[in-house]
Structures are given as structure tokens and as C-alpha cells.
Coordinates of C-alpha atoms in Angstrom, one line a residue:
M1 CA -1.4 -24.6 -8.0
A2 CA -2.8 -26.2 -11.1
S3 CA -3.7 -29.3 -9.1
L4 CA -6.0 -27.4 -6.8
A5 CA -9.8 -27.7 -7.5
G6 CA -11.0 -24.6 -9.3
A7 CA -7.5 -23.5 -10.4
G8 CA -7.3 -21.8 -13.8
R9 CA -9.2 -19.1 -15.6
L10 CA -12.2 -18.6 -17.7
D11 CA -11.7 -16.9 -21.1
P12 CA -13.3 -13.4 -21.4
A13 CA -16.9 -13.7 -22.5
P14 CA -20.1 -11.7 -22.0
D15 CA -21.2 -14.1 -19.3
V16 CA -17.9 -14.1 -17.4
A17 CA -17.3 -11.7 -14.5
V18 CA -13.7 -11.2 -13.2
G19 CA -12.5 -9.8 -9.9
R20 CA -8.9 -9.0 -9.1
A21 CA -7.2 -7.8 -5.9
G22 CA -3.8 -7.6 -4.4
D23 CA -0.3 -7.3 -5.7
R24 CA 2.4 -9.9 -6.0
E25 CA 4.9 -7.4 -4.7
H26 CA 2.9 -7.2 -1.5
G27 CA 2.7 -11.0 -1.2
A28 CA -0.9 -11.8 -2.3
E29 CA -2.7 -11.5 -5.6
V30 CA -6.0 -13.1 -6.6
A31 CA -8.2 -13.3 -9.7
I32 CA -11.6 -14.8 -9.5
F33 CA -13.5 -15.8 -12.7
C34 CA -17.2 -16.5 -12.6
R35 CA -19.5 -17.7 -15.4
V36 CA -23.0 -16.3 -14.8
S37 CA -26.2 -17.8 -16.1
E38 CA -29.7 -16.7 -15.1
N39 CA -28.1 -14.3 -12.5
R40 CA -26.3 -17.1 -10.7
V41 CA -22.7 -18.3 -10.7
T42 CA -22.5 -21.6 -12.6
E43 CA -18.8 -22.0 -12.8
A44 CA -15.8 -20.4 -10.9
R45 CA -12.1 -20.5 -11.3
F46 CA -9.2 -18.7 -9.6
Q47 CA -5.6 -17.7 -10.1
A48 CA -3.7 -16.8 -7.0
F49 CA -0.2 -16.0 -5.8
G50 CA 0.4 -16.2 -2.1
C51 CA 0.6 -18.4 0.9
P52 CA -0.9 -21.9 1.0
H53 CA -3.8 -20.6 3.1
L54 CA -4.7 -18.1 0.4
L55 CA -4.5 -20.8 -2.3
A56 CA -6.6 -23.2 -0.3
S57 CA -9.2 -20.6 0.5
S58 CA -9.4 -19.6 -3.2
S59 CA -9.9 -23.2 -4.2
W60 CA -12.5 -23.7 -1.5
L61 CA -14.3 -20.5 -2.7
T62 CA -14.7 -21.7 -6.3
D63 CA -16.9 -24.5 -5.0
R64 CA -18.7 -22.4 -2.4
V65 CA -19.8 -19.6 -4.8
R66 CA -21.6 -21.9 -7.3
G67 CA -25.3 -20.9 -7.3
A68 CA -24.6 -17.5 -5.6
G69 CA -26.1 -14.3 -6.9
R70 CA -24.5 -10.9 -7.2
E71 CA -25.8 -9.7 -3.8
Q72 CA -24.2 -12.7 -2.1
L73 CA -20.9 -12.1 -3.7
A74 CA -21.0 -8.4 -2.8
A75 CA -21.6 -9.3 0.9
W76 CA -19.2 -12.3 1.1
D77 CA -16.9 -12.1 4.1
W78 CA -13.5 -13.6 4.4
R79 CA -14.3 -15.0 7.8
E80 CA -16.3 -17.8 6.2
A81 CA -13.2 -19.2 4.6
A82 CA -11.1 -18.6 7.7
D83 CA -13.6 -20.5 9.8
A84 CA -14.1 -23.4 7.3
L85 CA -10.4 -23.9 6.8
E86 CA -9.1 -22.9 10.2
V87 CA -6.8 -20.3 8.8
P88 CA -4.5 -18.8 11.5
A89 CA -5.0 -15.2 12.5
A90 CA -1.6 -14.3 11.1
K91 CA -3.0 -15.0 7.6
F92 CA -6.3 -13.0 7.9
G93 CA -4.9 -10.1 5.8
R94 CA -4.4 -12.5 2.9
L95 CA -8.1 -13.5 3.1
L96 CA -9.0 -9.8 2.9
T97 CA -7.4 -9.8 -0.6
L98 CA -9.7 -12.8 -1.5
Q99 CA -12.7 -10.9 -0.2
D100 CA -11.8 -7.9 -2.3
A101 CA -11.5 -10.1 -5.4
V102 CA -14.9 -11.7 -4.7
R103 CA -16.6 -8.3 -4.2
A104 CA -15.0 -7.1 -7.4
V105 CA -16.7 -9.9 -9.3
A106 CA -20.0 -8.5 -8.0
G107 CA -19.0 -5.1 -9.3
N108 CA -18.2 -6.5 -12.7
W109 CA -21.4 -8.7 -12.9
P110 CA -22.5 -9.4 -16.5
G111 CA -25.3 -7.0 -17.6
A112 CA -25.0 -4.8 -14.5
A113 CA -25.2 -1.1 -15.2
A114 CA -22.2 -0.5 -13.0
S115 CA -20.1 -3.1 -14.7
T116 CA -16.4 -2.2 -15.2
V117 CA -15.5 -5.1 -17.5

């Protein structure tokens, strides 16, 4: 996984939002790390355990979310990655895990009153 674009993590900091979803025991786990500046994602990293489709989608996402705001992450839909990467229908459930992690980043947005970081 380390060779995939965006693989890795960002150390905890006041400007870093983290979203996690899934469980290795159920076959898919994702953590998304986003550095936020001026209310926009400036850097994104991921750590994931799962099928190659989940790993590829997580990598693709780290590039895609740069420049996104909290509202865009809160509304992000897994179908965008499925369409872009031609993910087979049998793997859609894995992408729901990715969607949950992305939306958790929005919930943990730096400086947001509802932050759970």
C-alpha cells in the first residue's frame, strides 16, 4: 500500500481532520487524514485495509478532495469513485466504508463546533 499515491498519515495537529470507518474483521477499514487551511483541504492521506478496489479508491480520493470544503466532504458519495475507477458492483459495500470515512472528516473539521477530535 505504501507505493500508492496518498498512502500514509498526517500527524495529529489542530489543522488536521481525521475520519475513520469500517473494521478489519469485517474486511474493510479506512482512515482519511486531511490538512485544512482557509477552510479547504490542502493535503490528504489515507490508510486502508481491504480489497484492491478500496485501496485504489482511497488513493484516488486523496487527490480528488484537495481544495474541497467541509460541505463537499459531508456530501461526498461513493458512486463518484465507483464510476471513475469502474469498480464492480460486488465491491460497492467497500466504497460505502470509504464514504463513511470521508463524511467523518467533515464531522471532525478543525474549528467546527461539532468537532469530535
